[in-house]
Amino acid sequence: EAGVAQSPRYKIIEKRQSVAFWCNPISGHATLYWYQQILGQGPKLLIQFQNNGVVDDSQLPKDRFSAERLKGVDSTLKIQPAKLEDSAVYLCASSSRRSDRGLGYTFGSGTRLTVV
Amino acid sequence: SQELEQSPQSLIVQEGKNLTINCTSSKTLYGLYWYKQKYGEGLIFLMMLQKGGEEKSHEKITAKLDEKKQQSSLHITASQPSHAGIYLCGADKARRNSGGSNYKLTFGKGTLLTVNP
């Protein structure tokens, strides 16, 4: 099966600019996750979708971050305006529930954002 | 909330040496995942453990989950430069709602492994 697709792979922007990331999950995966990974830390969940509904966005900085998954398939994550501390790798993942083997989480290659 | 502590934070070994990375949870683990990551890139799934005392191996990497399901270890035998990277442990966390249960992964901070030729 095809993996989780993310674009772009790299992005450099100036602070106060806006940026958008795109994710296309594995076909049929109802759950989609966006994680933020700052250098030297583990990934932190920003938002979780179940189909096109938000399940958990408790750690999403809503004053500057937004995400949508309009048709329950691909998703976009936007930052506006960006701050220096937003420099990180943004990871998209999708999952399917398999009762015999637990959850199968698959991660994309990530987008490395540098804010200067 | 579930906290995952990984140790060591970083590790430098000579090629051919064995090494172990540990992951400890403050709560009983439902599912424990190990991933490998190259700097700035995505996560590559290694293994998933669910049962107390479970052990899985793939090539030269072995992962174990203790009987109490609160600690996991990742052991690499005869390390190679290709093993270098960041190793992350992640735990399933379930959130119950009217529609059923929704699961997400929470991660430790990772262990940076360097293997010198």
GROMACS .gro file of C-alpha atoms in nm:
model
  233
    1GLU     CA    1   0.000   0.000   0.000
    2ALA     CA    2   0.113   0.356  -0.063
    3GLY     CA    3   0.245   0.541   0.241
    4VAL     CA    4   0.143   0.869   0.397
    5ALA     CA    5   0.235   1.152   0.160
    6GLN     CA    6   0.344   1.492   0.289
    7SER     CA    7   0.453   1.809   0.114
    8PRO     CA    8   0.662   2.010   0.104
    9ARG     CA    9   0.964   1.830   0.249
   10TYR     CA   10   1.137   2.150   0.349
   11LYS     CA   11   1.025   2.508   0.398
   12ILE     CA   12   1.208   2.820   0.506
   13ILE     CA   13   1.004   3.130   0.587
   14GLU     CA   14   1.049   3.455   0.771
   15LYS     CA   15   0.874   3.515   1.099
   16ARG     CA   16   0.524   3.657   1.068
   17GLN     CA   17   0.477   3.488   0.731
   18SER     CA   18   0.223   3.213   0.677
   19VAL     CA   19   0.283   2.855   0.569
   20ALA     CA   20   0.072   2.550   0.487
   21PHE     CA   21   0.150   2.180   0.493
   22TRP     CA   22  -0.037   1.906   0.314
   23CYS     CA   23  -0.093   1.542   0.404
   24ASN     CA   24  -0.256   1.255   0.218
   25PRO     CA   25  -0.306   0.953   0.447
   26ILE     CA   26  -0.318   0.588   0.356
   27SER     CA   27  -0.637   0.506   0.169
   28GLY     CA   28  -0.909   0.394   0.404
   29HIS     CA   29  -0.745   0.523   0.721
   30ALA     CA   30  -1.012   0.715   0.909
   31THR     CA   31  -0.784   0.870   1.169
   32LEU     CA   32  -0.528   1.135   1.083
   33TYR     CA   33  -0.278   1.300   1.317
   34TRP     CA   34  -0.053   1.605   1.296
   35TYR     CA   35   0.251   1.607   1.523
   36GLN     CA   36   0.508   1.878   1.590
   37GLN     CA   37   0.862   1.766   1.670
   38ILE     CA   38   1.104   2.028   1.796
   39LEU     CA   39   1.473   1.943   1.775
   40GLY     CA   40   1.578   1.717   2.059
   41GLN     CA   41   1.225   1.628   2.164
   42GLY     CA   42   0.972   1.361   2.086
   43PRO     CA   43   0.674   1.433   1.859
   44LYS     CA   44   0.389   1.620   2.023
   45LEU     CA   45   0.032   1.573   1.901
   46LEU     CA   46  -0.121   1.893   1.765
   47ILE     CA   47  -0.451   1.766   1.629
   48GLN     CA   48  -0.631   1.438   1.564
   49PHE     CA   49  -0.909   1.387   1.309
   50GLN     CA   50  -1.155   1.102   1.287
   51ASN     CA   51  -1.284   1.120   0.930
   52ASN     CA   52  -1.347   1.495   0.890
   53GLY     CA   53  -1.419   1.565   1.256
   54VAL     CA   54  -1.172   1.688   1.517
   55VAL     CA   55  -1.119   1.443   1.803
   56ASP     CA   56  -0.843   1.619   1.994
   57ASP     CA   57  -0.693   1.964   1.937
   58SER     CA   58  -0.607   2.040   2.298
   59GLN     CA   59  -0.240   2.115   2.220
   60LEU     CA   60  -0.298   2.314   1.902
   61PRO     CA   61  -0.206   2.684   1.944
   62LYS     CA   62  -0.532   2.802   1.798
   63ASP     CA   63  -0.434   3.166   1.779
   64ARG     CA   64  -0.192   3.085   1.496
   65PHE     CA   65  -0.242   2.722   1.393
   66SER     CA   66  -0.537   2.581   1.203
   67ALA     CA   67  -0.605   2.247   1.037
   68GLU     CA   68  -0.878   2.099   0.828
   69ARG     CA   69  -0.974   1.770   0.672
   70LEU     CA   70  -1.277   1.870   0.471
   71LYS     CA   71  -1.359   1.550   0.284
   72GLY     CA   72  -1.222   1.309   0.542
   73VAL     CA   73  -0.921   1.226   0.327
   74ASP     CA   74  -0.629   1.467   0.289
   75SER     CA   75  -0.555   1.741   0.536
   76THR     CA   76  -0.381   2.077   0.557
   77LEU     CA   77  -0.211   2.237   0.855
   78LYS     CA   78  -0.156   2.614   0.847
   79ILE     CA   79   0.049   2.849   1.058
   80GLN     CA   80  -0.028   3.221   1.043
   81PRO     CA   81   0.172   3.413   1.149
   82ALA     CA   82   0.478   3.198   1.211
   83LYS     CA   83   0.711   3.251   1.506
   84LEU     CA   84   1.072   3.147   1.548
   85GLU     CA   85   0.969   2.878   1.796
   86ASP     CA   86   0.756   2.710   1.527
   87SER     CA   87   1.074   2.578   1.366
   88ALA     CA   88   1.026   2.203   1.383
   89VAL     CA   89   0.947   1.891   1.184
   90TYR     CA   90   0.574   1.852   1.122
   91LEU     CA   91   0.471   1.491   1.095
   92CYS     CA   92   0.148   1.354   0.960
   93ALA     CA   93   0.031   1.005   1.051
   94SER     CA   94  -0.274   0.792   0.986
   95SER     CA   95  -0.401   0.481   1.156
   96SER     CA   96  -0.639   0.192   1.118
   97ARG     CA   97  -0.774  -0.018   1.399
   98ARG     CA   98  -0.673  -0.380   1.387
   99SER     CA   99  -0.813  -0.575   1.680
  100ASP     CA  100  -0.560  -0.857   1.645
  101ARG     CA  101  -0.247  -0.644   1.619
  102GLY     CA  102  -0.345  -0.321   1.785
  103LEU     CA  103  -0.331   0.005   1.601
  104GLY     CA  104  -0.121   0.049   1.292
  105TYR     CA  105   0.020   0.401   1.287
  106THR     CA  106   0.199   0.505   0.969
  107PHE     CA  107   0.400   0.826   0.950
  108GLY     CA  108   0.485   1.041   0.654
  109SER     CA  109   0.834   1.173   0.578
  110GLY     CA  110   0.763   1.500   0.754
  111THR     CA  111   0.800   1.866   0.664
  112ARG     CA  112   1.102   2.043   0.811
  113LEU     CA  113   1.009   2.405   0.879
  114THR     CA  114   1.268   2.670   0.952
  115VAL     CA  115   1.147   3.014   1.061
  116VAL     CA  116   1.412   3.287   1.035
  117SER     CA  117  -0.132   1.194   3.151
  118GLN     CA  118   0.104   0.917   3.050
  119GLU     CA  119   0.470   1.010   3.072
  120LEU     CA  120   0.736   0.814   2.887
  121GLU     CA  121   1.095   0.842   3.002
  122GLN     CA  122   1.368   0.723   2.772
  123SER     CA  123   1.725   0.651   2.872
  124PRO     CA  124   1.989   0.726   2.784
  125GLN     CA  125   1.924   1.055   2.603
  126SER     CA  126   2.219   0.987   2.377
  127LEU     CA  127   2.455   0.701   2.319
  128ILE     CA  128   2.782   0.666   2.129
  129VAL     CA  129   2.908   0.314   2.060
  130GLN     CA  130   3.178   0.153   1.855
  131GLU     CA  131   3.064  -0.055   1.560
  132GLY     CA  132   3.009  -0.414   1.663
  133LYS     CA  133   2.910  -0.335   2.021
  134ASN     CA  134   2.576  -0.425   2.178
  135LEU     CA  135   2.353  -0.158   2.329
  136THR     CA  136   2.023  -0.119   2.512
  137ILE     CA  137   1.774   0.168   2.519
  138ASN     CA  138   1.508   0.183   2.787
  139CYS     CA  139   1.158   0.327   2.796
  140THR     CA  140   0.967   0.360   3.122
  141SER     CA  141   0.604   0.454   3.165
  142SER     CA  142   0.431   0.608   3.465
  143LYS     CA  143   0.120   0.403   3.380
  144THR     CA  144   0.048   0.053   3.252
  145LEU     CA  145   0.106   0.036   2.881
  146TYR     CA  146  -0.165  -0.078   2.645
  147GLY     CA  147   0.054  -0.080   2.337
  148LEU     CA  148   0.421   0.015   2.319
  149TYR     CA  149   0.576   0.113   1.987
  150TRP     CA  150   0.936   0.156   1.884
  151TYR     CA  151   1.029   0.382   1.595
  152LYS     CA  152   1.354   0.487   1.434
  153GLN     CA  153   1.405   0.831   1.286
  154LYS     CA  154   1.677   0.990   1.079
  155TYR     CA  155   1.735   1.353   1.171
  156GLY     CA  156   1.457   1.575   1.037
  157GLU     CA  157   1.272   1.290   0.870
  158GLY     CA  158   0.971   1.069   0.930
  159LEU     CA  159   0.935   0.779   1.169
  160ILE     CA  160   1.007   0.423   1.063
  161PHE     CA  161   0.809   0.159   1.251
  162LEU     CA  162   1.023  -0.106   1.418
  163MET     CA  163   0.806  -0.310   1.654
  164MET     CA  164   0.492  -0.304   1.863
  165LEU     CA  165   0.446  -0.486   2.194
  166GLN     CA  166   0.121  -0.545   2.377
  167LYS     CA  167   0.147  -0.836   2.614
  168GLY     CA  168   0.340  -0.849   2.941
  169GLY     CA  169   0.663  -1.039   2.891
  170GLU     CA  170   0.639  -1.012   2.513
  171GLU     CA  171   0.958  -1.011   2.310
  172LYS     CA  172   1.000  -0.945   1.938
  173SER     CA  173   1.304  -0.948   1.715
  174HIS     CA  174   1.381  -0.819   1.370
  175GLU     CA  175   1.726  -0.871   1.229
  176LYS     CA  176   1.960  -0.751   1.504
  177ILE     CA  177   1.703  -0.556   1.704
  178THR     CA  178   1.507  -0.707   1.994
  179ALA     CA  179   1.235  -0.532   2.191
  180LYS     CA  180   1.090  -0.652   2.520
  181LEU     CA  181   0.798  -0.546   2.738
  182ASP     CA  182   0.818  -0.633   3.107
  183GLU     CA  183   0.554  -0.838   3.286
  184LYS     CA  184   0.405  -0.533   3.456
  185LYS     CA  185   0.380  -0.356   3.118
  186GLN     CA  186   0.549  -0.041   3.242
  187GLN     CA  187   0.896  -0.079   3.098
  188SER     CA  188   1.031  -0.169   2.758
  189SER     CA  189   1.382  -0.216   2.629
  190LEU     CA  190   1.529  -0.212   2.281
  191HIS     CA  191   1.848  -0.410   2.234
  192ILE     CA  192   2.074  -0.392   1.931
  193THR     CA  193   2.328  -0.667   1.882
  194ALA     CA  194   2.654  -0.605   1.696
  195SER     CA  195   2.567  -0.247   1.606
  196GLN     CA  196   2.639  -0.107   1.260
  197PRO     CA  197   2.658   0.250   1.130
  198SER     CA  198   2.320   0.190   0.965
  199HIS     CA  199   2.167   0.163   1.313
  200ALA     CA  200   2.251   0.525   1.385
  201GLY     CA  201   1.956   0.758   1.436
  202ILE     CA  202   1.695   0.859   1.689
  203TYR     CA  203   1.499   0.585   1.861
  204LEU     CA  204   1.157   0.678   1.993
  205CYS     CA  205   0.919   0.483   2.209
  206GLY     CA  206   0.551   0.563   2.187
  207ALA     CA  207   0.249   0.451   2.386
  208ASP     CA  208  -0.113   0.415   2.287
  209LYS     CA  209  -0.344   0.642   2.479
  210ALA     CA  210  -0.718   0.592   2.451
  211ARG     CA  211  -0.983   0.856   2.486
  212ARG     CA  212  -1.335   0.736   2.535
  213ASN     CA  213  -1.624   0.925   2.383
  214SER     CA  214  -1.980   0.858   2.273
  215GLY     CA  215  -1.859   0.723   1.940
  216GLY     CA  216  -1.627   0.466   2.095
  217SER     CA  217  -1.257   0.492   2.167
  218ASN     CA  218  -1.004   0.708   1.990
  219TYR     CA  219  -0.638   0.627   2.016
  220LYS     CA  220  -0.328   0.838   1.981
  221LEU     CA  221   0.044   0.793   2.034
  222THR     CA  222   0.238   0.981   2.296
  223PHE     CA  223   0.616   0.972   2.275
  224GLY     CA  224   0.926   0.981   2.485
  225LYS     CA  225   1.195   1.237   2.405
  226GLY     CA  226   1.402   0.991   2.208
  227THR     CA  227   1.751   0.844   2.226
  228LEU     CA  228   2.015   0.963   1.981
  229LEU     CA  229   2.237   0.674   1.878
  230THR     CA  230   2.575   0.727   1.711
  231VAL     CA  231   2.769   0.427   1.586
  232ASN     CA  232   3.133   0.494   1.508
  233PRO     CA  233   3.299   0.280   1.240
   0.00000   0.00000   0.00000
